[in-house]
Amino acid sequence: MNTAGTIDRPLTHDPTKQAPMKPSTHEPAGSATEDFPTTGAIDSRQNRTREMQLIPEALARAHMRQRLHEAEQERRAGRLVTARRMQRRAERASMRARRALAMAVMQ
């Protein structure tokens, strides 16, 4: 199987023997060309900037922020449901107390 290497798993760790990453009109940006010159391979790796390497971390941070926001909304909704349940229970207890007081007064 003749599979081309990726950024994470290059075919070789020698930068001079790796394919340069050049934008092309007939290939997706960043893909390695079939016959590549070994000269200037280090210079042509402009796509591997620090910003691009930090993209997965930024994406993970955004996902965690979104999950935390969703969890906080669920906690608020849970607290609201609990508060309404307790309010109904208090209203029923109040009605029982009124009824008991009215029965005591009428006798």
mmCIF file of N, CA and C in Angstrom:
data_model
loop_
_atom_site.group_PDB
_atom_site.id
_atom_site.type_symbol
_atom_site.label_atom_id
_atom_site.label_comp_id
_atom_site.label_asym_id
_atom_site.label_seq_id
_atom_site.Cartn_x
_atom_site.Cartn_y
_atom_site.Cartn_z
ATOM 1 N N MET A 1 0.846 -1.177 0.000
ATOM 2 C CA MET A 1 0.000 0.000 0.000
ATOM 3 C C MET A 1 0.892 1.241 0.000
ATOM 4 N N ASN A 2 0.717 2.104 -0.977
ATOM 5 C CA ASN A 2 1.530 3.295 -1.105
ATOM 6 C C ASN A 2 0.712 4.498 -0.631
ATOM 7 N N THR A 3 0.696 4.754 0.677
ATOM 8 C CA THR A 3 -0.085 5.832 1.257
ATOM 9 C C THR A 3 0.826 7.007 1.542
ATOM 10 N N ALA A 4 0.360 8.187 1.193
ATOM 11 C CA ALA A 4 1.139 9.395 1.471
ATOM 12 C C ALA A 4 1.079 9.698 2.950
ATOM 13 N N GLY A 5 2.129 10.315 3.493
ATOM 14 C CA GLY A 5 2.158 10.667 4.898
ATOM 15 C C GLY A 5 1.273 11.868 5.191
ATOM 16 N N THR A 6 0.970 12.070 6.458
ATOM 17 C CA THR A 6 0.182 13.220 6.886
ATOM 18 C C THR A 6 1.058 14.122 7.732
ATOM 19 N N ILE A 7 0.496 15.230 8.180
ATOM 20 C CA ILE A 7 1.257 16.148 9.022
ATOM 21 C C ILE A 7 1.622 15.460 10.326
ATOM 22 N N ASP A 8 0.648 14.731 10.909
ATOM 23 C CA ASP A 8 0.897 14.069 12.180
ATOM 24 C C ASP A 8 1.817 12.861 12.040
ATOM 25 N N ARG A 9 1.702 12.130 10.917
ATOM 26 C CA ARG A 9 2.511 10.926 10.706
ATOM 27 C C ARG A 9 3.202 11.015 9.341
ATOM 28 N N PRO A 10 4.294 11.769 9.242
ATOM 29 C CA PRO A 10 4.976 11.886 7.956
ATOM 30 C C PRO A 10 5.668 10.575 7.579
ATOM 31 N N LEU A 11 5.886 10.412 6.272
ATOM 32 C CA LEU A 11 6.586 9.218 5.809
ATOM 33 C C LEU A 11 8.007 9.175 6.346
ATOM 34 N N THR A 12 8.613 10.336 6.472
ATOM 35 C CA THR A 12 9.962 10.428 6.999
ATOM 36 C C THR A 12 10.032 11.634 7.922
ATOM 37 N N HIS A 13 10.930 11.583 8.878
ATOM 38 C CA HIS A 13 11.080 12.713 9.794
ATOM 39 C C HIS A 13 12.156 13.686 9.327
ATOM 40 N N ASP A 14 12.775 13.393 8.210
ATOM 41 C CA ASP A 14 13.781 14.279 7.645
ATOM 42 C C ASP A 14 13.054 15.369 6.852
ATOM 43 N N PRO A 15 13.117 16.643 7.291
ATOM 44 C CA PRO A 15 12.356 17.702 6.618
ATOM 45 C C PRO A 15 12.741 17.906 5.156
ATOM 46 N N THR A 16 13.981 17.584 4.821
ATOM 47 C CA THR A 16 14.394 17.802 3.431
ATOM 48 C C THR A 16 13.797 16.763 2.492
ATOM 49 N N LYS A 17 13.322 15.637 3.028
ATOM 50 C CA LYS A 17 12.752 14.597 2.179
ATOM 51 C C LYS A 17 11.218 14.602 2.187
ATOM 52 N N GLN A 18 10.631 15.511 2.950
ATOM 53 C CA GLN A 18 9.166 15.582 3.006
ATOM 54 C C GLN A 18 8.643 16.448 1.873
ATOM 55 N N ALA A 19 7.419 16.181 1.491
ATOM 56 C CA ALA A 19 6.801 16.943 0.410
ATOM 57 C C ALA A 19 6.497 18.359 0.874
ATOM 58 N N PRO A 20 6.764 19.346 0.033
ATOM 59 C CA PRO A 20 6.424 20.724 0.417
ATOM 60 C C PRO A 20 4.914 20.924 0.366
ATOM 61 N N MET A 21 4.431 21.820 1.209
ATOM 62 C CA MET A 21 2.992 22.104 1.230
ATOM 63 C C MET A 21 2.760 23.394 0.462
ATOM 64 N N LYS A 22 2.402 23.279 -0.806
ATOM 65 C CA LYS A 22 2.181 24.444 -1.654
ATOM 66 C C LYS A 22 0.738 24.474 -2.109
ATOM 67 N N PRO A 23 0.108 25.656 -2.149
ATOM 68 C CA PRO A 23 -1.243 25.726 -2.703
ATOM 69 C C PRO A 23 -1.209 25.412 -4.198
ATOM 70 N N SER A 24 -2.177 24.653 -4.648
ATOM 71 C CA SER A 24 -2.243 24.265 -6.047
ATOM 72 C C SER A 24 -3.645 24.514 -6.575
ATOM 73 N N THR A 25 -3.776 24.644 -7.891
ATOM 74 C CA THR A 25 -5.095 24.908 -8.469
ATOM 75 C C THR A 25 -5.908 23.632 -8.611
ATOM 76 N N HIS A 26 -5.283 22.481 -8.777
ATOM 77 C CA HIS A 26 -6.014 21.243 -8.990
ATOM 78 C C HIS A 26 -6.048 20.337 -7.760
ATOM 79 N N GLU A 27 -5.400 20.725 -6.670
ATOM 80 C CA GLU A 27 -5.401 19.926 -5.453
ATOM 81 C C GLU A 27 -5.855 20.784 -4.285
ATOM 82 N N PRO A 28 -6.376 20.152 -3.234
ATOM 83 C CA PRO A 28 -6.730 20.928 -2.037
ATOM 84 C C PRO A 28 -5.487 21.567 -1.437
ATOM 85 N N ALA A 29 -5.681 22.707 -0.784
ATOM 86 C CA ALA A 29 -4.541 23.408 -0.188
ATOM 87 C C ALA A 29 -3.905 22.544 0.880
ATOM 88 N N GLY A 30 -2.578 22.486 0.880
ATOM 89 C CA GLY A 30 -1.850 21.746 1.891
ATOM 90 C C GLY A 30 -1.568 20.307 1.526
ATOM 91 N N SER A 31 -2.018 19.841 0.372
ATOM 92 C CA SER A 31 -1.756 18.443 0.014
ATOM 93 C C SER A 31 -0.361 18.335 -0.603
ATOM 94 N N ALA A 32 0.250 17.185 -0.422
ATOM 95 C CA ALA A 32 1.586 16.968 -0.951
ATOM 96 C C ALA A 32 1.494 16.579 -2.420
ATOM 97 N N THR A 33 2.383 17.110 -3.213
ATOM 98 C CA THR A 33 2.382 16.777 -4.642
ATOM 99 C C THR A 33 3.148 15.482 -4.853
ATOM 100 N N GLU A 34 2.897 14.810 -5.960
ATOM 101 C CA GLU A 34 3.529 13.509 -6.226
ATOM 102 C C GLU A 34 5.042 13.633 -6.376
ATOM 103 N N ASP A 35 5.494 14.445 -7.340
ATOM 104 C CA ASP A 35 6.937 14.618 -7.497
ATOM 105 C C ASP A 35 7.300 15.988 -6.940
ATOM 106 N N PHE A 36 8.033 15.956 -5.854
ATOM 107 C CA PHE A 36 8.336 17.186 -5.142
ATOM 108 C C PHE A 36 9.832 17.396 -5.063
ATOM 109 N N PRO A 37 10.247 18.627 -5.132
ATOM 110 C CA PRO A 37 11.674 18.901 -4.966
ATOM 111 C C PRO A 37 12.023 18.891 -3.480
ATOM 112 N N THR A 38 13.208 18.400 -3.164
ATOM 113 C CA THR A 38 13.624 18.350 -1.762
ATOM 114 C C THR A 38 14.184 19.684 -1.299
ATOM 115 N N THR A 39 14.551 20.552 -2.215
ATOM 116 C CA THR A 39 15.112 21.835 -1.814
ATOM 117 C C THR A 39 13.994 22.767 -1.408
ATOM 118 N N GLY A 40 14.191 23.460 -0.325
ATOM 119 C CA GLY A 40 13.200 24.430 0.129
ATOM 120 C C GLY A 40 12.013 23.793 0.837
ATOM 121 N N ALA A 41 12.137 22.523 1.244
ATOM 122 C CA ALA A 41 11.014 21.863 1.912
ATOM 123 C C ALA A 41 10.710 22.524 3.250
ATOM 124 N N ILE A 42 11.743 22.966 3.944
ATOM 125 C CA ILE A 42 11.533 23.610 5.244
ATOM 126 C C ILE A 42 10.853 24.958 5.054
ATOM 127 N N ASP A 43 11.292 25.712 4.037
ATOM 128 C CA ASP A 43 10.709 27.031 3.795
ATOM 129 C C ASP A 43 9.260 26.945 3.346
ATOM 130 N N SER A 44 8.884 25.837 2.676
ATOM 131 C CA SER A 44 7.530 25.760 2.131
ATOM 132 C C SER A 44 6.504 25.324 3.169
ATOM 133 N N ARG A 45 6.918 25.073 4.383
ATOM 134 C CA ARG A 45 5.986 24.636 5.412
ATOM 135 C C ARG A 45 5.396 25.821 6.176
ATOM 136 N N GLN A 46 5.049 26.861 5.445
ATOM 137 C CA GLN A 46 4.470 28.046 6.065
ATOM 138 C C GLN A 46 3.087 27.782 6.627
ATOM 139 N N ASN A 47 2.417 26.724 6.134
ATOM 140 C CA ASN A 47 1.084 26.416 6.628
ATOM 141 C C ASN A 47 1.097 25.881 8.046
ATOM 142 N N ARG A 48 2.227 25.365 8.473
ATOM 143 C CA ARG A 48 2.304 24.811 9.821
ATOM 144 C C ARG A 48 2.701 25.886 10.817
ATOM 145 N N THR A 49 1.856 26.852 10.973
ATOM 146 C CA THR A 49 2.150 27.925 11.912
ATOM 147 C C THR A 49 1.697 27.515 13.301
ATOM 148 N N ARG A 50 2.116 28.269 14.259
ATOM 149 C CA ARG A 50 1.713 27.989 15.647
ATOM 150 C C ARG A 50 0.202 28.117 15.786
ATOM 151 N N GLU A 51 -0.353 29.087 15.091
ATOM 152 C CA GLU A 51 -1.804 29.297 15.155
ATOM 153 C C GLU A 51 -2.554 28.057 14.668
ATOM 154 N N MET A 52 -2.086 27.464 13.588
ATOM 155 C CA MET A 52 -2.755 26.268 13.076
ATOM 156 C C MET A 52 -2.597 25.096 14.033
ATOM 157 N N GLN A 53 -1.463 25.015 14.703
ATOM 158 C CA GLN A 53 -1.267 23.914 15.642
ATOM 159 C C GLN A 53 -2.117 24.080 16.884
ATOM 160 N N LEU A 54 -2.518 25.313 17.182
ATOM 161 C CA LEU A 54 -3.348 25.572 18.357
ATOM 162 C C LEU A 54 -4.840 25.502 18.057
ATOM 163 N N ILE A 55 -5.214 25.306 16.794
ATOM 164 C CA ILE A 55 -6.635 25.242 16.434
ATOM 165 C C ILE A 55 -7.371 24.138 17.188
ATOM 166 N N PRO A 56 -6.845 22.910 17.295
ATOM 167 C CA PRO A 56 -7.572 21.885 18.052
ATOM 168 C C PRO A 56 -7.799 22.263 19.514
ATOM 169 N N GLU A 57 -6.811 22.923 20.115
ATOM 170 C CA GLU A 57 -6.982 23.355 21.504
ATOM 171 C C GLU A 57 -8.074 24.407 21.611
ATOM 172 N N ALA A 58 -8.090 25.355 20.679
ATOM 173 C CA ALA A 58 -9.122 26.390 20.697
ATOM 174 C C ALA A 58 -10.496 25.766 20.481
ATOM 175 N N LEU A 59 -10.566 24.803 19.593
ATOM 176 C CA LEU A 59 -11.832 24.119 19.339
ATOM 177 C C LEU A 59 -12.288 23.363 20.589
ATOM 178 N N ALA A 60 -11.380 22.688 21.243
ATOM 179 C CA ALA A 60 -11.727 21.967 22.474
ATOM 180 C C ALA A 60 -12.189 22.932 23.557
ATOM 181 N N ARG A 61 -11.499 24.096 23.666
ATOM 182 C CA ARG A 61 -11.927 25.100 24.644
ATOM 183 C C ARG A 61 -13.330 25.614 24.346
ATOM 184 N N ALA A 62 -13.621 25.849 23.065
ATOM 185 C CA ALA A 62 -14.959 26.320 22.685
ATOM 186 C C ALA A 62 -16.014 25.270 23.014
ATOM 187 N N HIS A 63 -15.692 24.007 22.764
ATOM 188 C CA HIS A 63 -16.643 22.926 23.086
ATOM 189 C C HIS A 63 -16.880 22.850 24.591
ATOM 190 N N MET A 64 -15.807 22.952 25.367
ATOM 191 C CA MET A 64 -15.957 22.897 26.820
ATOM 192 C C MET A 64 -16.769 24.079 27.322
ATOM 193 N N ARG A 65 -16.541 25.264 26.769
ATOM 194 C CA ARG A 65 -17.304 26.450 27.163
ATOM 195 C C ARG A 65 -18.782 26.242 26.865
ATOM 196 N N GLN A 66 -19.071 25.669 25.693
ATOM 197 C CA GLN A 66 -20.460 25.407 25.308
ATOM 198 C C GLN A 66 -21.089 24.366 26.239
ATOM 199 N N ARG A 67 -20.345 23.310 26.542
ATOM 200 C CA ARG A 67 -20.874 22.275 27.441
ATOM 201 C C ARG A 67 -21.128 22.838 28.837
ATOM 202 N N LEU A 68 -20.207 23.672 29.339
ATOM 203 C CA LEU A 68 -20.401 24.287 30.655
ATOM 204 C C LEU A 68 -21.629 25.183 30.665
ATOM 205 N N HIS A 69 -21.823 25.920 29.568
ATOM 206 C CA HIS A 69 -22.997 26.794 29.447
ATOM 207 C C HIS A 69 -24.276 25.960 29.461
ATOM 208 N N GLU A 70 -24.278 24.848 28.709
ATOM 209 C CA GLU A 70 -25.456 23.974 28.682
ATOM 210 C C GLU A 70 -25.722 23.365 30.056
ATOM 211 N N ALA A 71 -24.659 22.951 30.750
ATOM 212 C CA ALA A 71 -24.819 22.373 32.082
ATOM 213 C C ALA A 71 -25.384 23.396 33.057
ATOM 214 N N GLU A 72 -24.905 24.641 32.961
ATOM 215 C CA GLU A 72 -25.427 25.707 33.833
ATOM 216 C C GLU A 72 -26.900 25.968 33.546
ATOM 217 N N GLN A 73 -27.287 25.959 32.281
ATOM 218 C CA GLN A 73 -28.703 26.138 31.940
ATOM 219 C C GLN A 73 -29.551 25.000 32.501
ATOM 220 N N GLU A 74 -29.047 23.768 32.419
ATOM 221 C CA GLU A 74 -29.781 22.626 32.969
ATOM 222 C C GLU A 74 -29.906 22.732 34.482
ATOM 223 N N ARG A 75 -28.852 23.206 35.153
ATOM 224 C CA ARG A 75 -28.918 23.388 36.610
ATOM 225 C C ARG A 75 -29.956 24.438 36.968
ATOM 226 N N ARG A 76 -29.979 25.543 36.211
ATOM 227 C CA ARG A 76 -30.991 26.580 36.470
ATOM 228 C C ARG A 76 -32.396 26.033 36.291
ATOM 229 N N ALA A 77 -32.590 25.272 35.223
ATOM 230 C CA ALA A 77 -33.913 24.685 34.965
ATOM 231 C C ALA A 77 -34.288 23.728 36.090
ATOM 232 N N GLY A 78 -33.345 22.937 36.571
ATOM 233 C CA GLY A 78 -33.603 22.022 37.681
ATOM 234 C C GLY A 78 -33.968 22.763 38.952
ATOM 235 N N ARG A 79 -33.253 23.858 39.226
ATOM 236 C CA ARG A 79 -33.562 24.654 40.420
ATOM 237 C C ARG A 79 -34.953 25.279 40.305
ATOM 238 N N LEU A 80 -35.321 25.712 39.113
ATOM 239 C CA LEU A 80 -36.644 26.303 38.904
ATOM 240 C C LEU A 80 -37.737 25.260 39.137
ATOM 241 N N VAL A 81 -37.556 24.060 38.617
ATOM 242 C CA VAL A 81 -38.535 22.984 38.816
ATOM 243 C C VAL A 81 -38.675 22.666 40.299
ATOM 244 N N THR A 82 -37.529 22.587 41.000
ATOM 245 C CA THR A 82 -37.558 22.297 42.436
ATOM 246 C C THR A 82 -38.277 23.415 43.200
ATOM 247 N N ALA A 83 -37.988 24.662 42.844
ATOM 248 C CA ALA A 83 -38.631 25.792 43.525
ATOM 249 C C ALA A 83 -40.144 25.778 43.302
ATOM 250 N N ARG A 84 -40.591 25.472 42.107
ATOM 251 C CA ARG A 84 -42.032 25.420 41.844
ATOM 252 C C ARG A 84 -42.687 24.283 42.624
ATOM 253 N N ARG A 85 -42.010 23.132 42.677
ATOM 254 C CA ARG A 85 -42.546 21.998 43.436
ATOM 255 C C ARG A 85 -42.695 22.367 44.910
ATOM 256 N N MET A 86 -41.658 23.022 45.469
ATOM 257 C CA MET A 86 -41.712 23.420 46.879
ATOM 258 C C MET A 86 -42.797 24.467 47.114
ATOM 259 N N GLN A 87 -42.993 25.367 46.132
ATOM 260 C CA GLN A 87 -44.041 26.387 46.266
ATOM 261 C C GLN A 87 -45.421 25.724 46.309
ATOM 262 N N ARG A 88 -45.658 24.735 45.426
ATOM 263 C CA ARG A 88 -46.949 24.037 45.434
ATOM 264 C C ARG A 88 -47.156 23.297 46.753
ATOM 265 N N ARG A 89 -46.087 22.676 47.259
ATOM 266 C CA ARG A 89 -46.191 21.961 48.536
ATOM 267 C C ARG A 89 -46.530 22.930 49.666
ATOM 268 N N ALA A 90 -45.899 24.112 49.664
ATOM 269 C CA ALA A 90 -46.172 25.121 50.688
ATOM 270 C C ALA A 90 -47.609 25.630 50.578
ATOM 271 N N GLU A 91 -48.095 25.829 49.347
ATOM 272 C CA GLU A 91 -49.478 26.273 49.176
ATOM 273 C C GLU A 91 -50.465 25.235 49.690
ATOM 274 N N ARG A 92 -50.193 23.936 49.440
ATOM 275 C CA ARG A 92 -51.087 22.879 49.945
ATOM 276 C C ARG A 92 -51.069 22.840 51.474
ATOM 277 N N ALA A 93 -49.867 23.013 52.057
ATOM 278 C CA ALA A 93 -49.774 23.028 53.528
ATOM 279 C C ALA A 93 -50.531 24.223 54.098
ATOM 280 N N SER A 94 -50.438 25.362 53.421
ATOM 281 C CA SER A 94 -51.163 26.549 53.869
ATOM 282 C C SER A 94 -52.667 26.327 53.808
ATOM 283 N N MET A 95 -53.129 25.704 52.732
ATOM 284 C CA MET A 95 -54.567 25.425 52.605
ATOM 285 C C MET A 95 -55.029 24.447 53.693
ATOM 286 N N ARG A 96 -54.217 23.434 54.010
ATOM 287 C CA ARG A 96 -54.583 22.492 55.071
ATOM 288 C C ARG A 96 -54.672 23.213 56.423
ATOM 289 N N ALA A 97 -53.710 24.120 56.651
ATOM 290 C CA ALA A 97 -53.714 24.871 57.913
ATOM 291 C C ALA A 97 -54.950 25.755 58.003
ATOM 292 N N ARG A 98 -55.322 26.410 56.916
ATOM 293 C CA ARG A 98 -56.533 27.258 56.924
ATOM 294 C C ARG A 98 -57.778 26.418 57.200
ATOM 295 N N ARG A 99 -57.828 25.267 56.513
ATOM 296 C CA ARG A 99 -58.976 24.398 56.695
ATOM 297 C C ARG A 99 -59.070 23.933 58.164
ATOM 298 N N ALA A 100 -57.930 23.550 58.723
ATOM 299 C CA ALA A 100 -57.904 23.094 60.119
ATOM 300 C C ALA A 100 -58.319 24.222 61.068
ATOM 301 N N LEU A 101 -57.853 25.448 60.788
ATOM 302 C CA LEU A 101 -58.231 26.596 61.609
ATOM 303 C C LEU A 101 -59.720 26.896 61.496
ATOM 304 N N ALA A 102 -60.240 26.831 60.274
ATOM 305 C CA ALA A 102 -61.679 27.074 60.074
ATOM 306 C C ALA A 102 -62.511 26.024 60.776
ATOM 307 N N MET A 103 -62.073 24.759 60.723
ATOM 308 C CA MET A 103 -62.813 23.692 61.409
ATOM 309 C C MET A 103 -62.777 23.921 62.924
ATOM 310 N N ALA A 104 -61.619 24.354 63.439
ATOM 311 C CA ALA A 104 -61.496 24.592 64.894
ATOM 312 C C ALA A 104 -62.369 25.759 65.341
ATOM 313 N N VAL A 105 -62.466 26.798 64.521
ATOM 314 C CA VAL A 105 -63.261 27.980 64.860
ATOM 315 C C VAL A 105 -64.746 27.648 64.808
ATOM 316 N N MET A 106 -65.151 26.830 63.852
ATOM 317 C CA MET A 106 -66.568 26.530 63.683
ATOM 318 C C MET A 106 -67.090 25.587 64.778
ATOM 319 N N GLN A 107 -66.273 24.851 65.443
ATOM 320 C CA GLN A 107 -66.771 23.933 66.489
ATOM 321 C C GLN A 107 -66.898 24.578 67.792
#
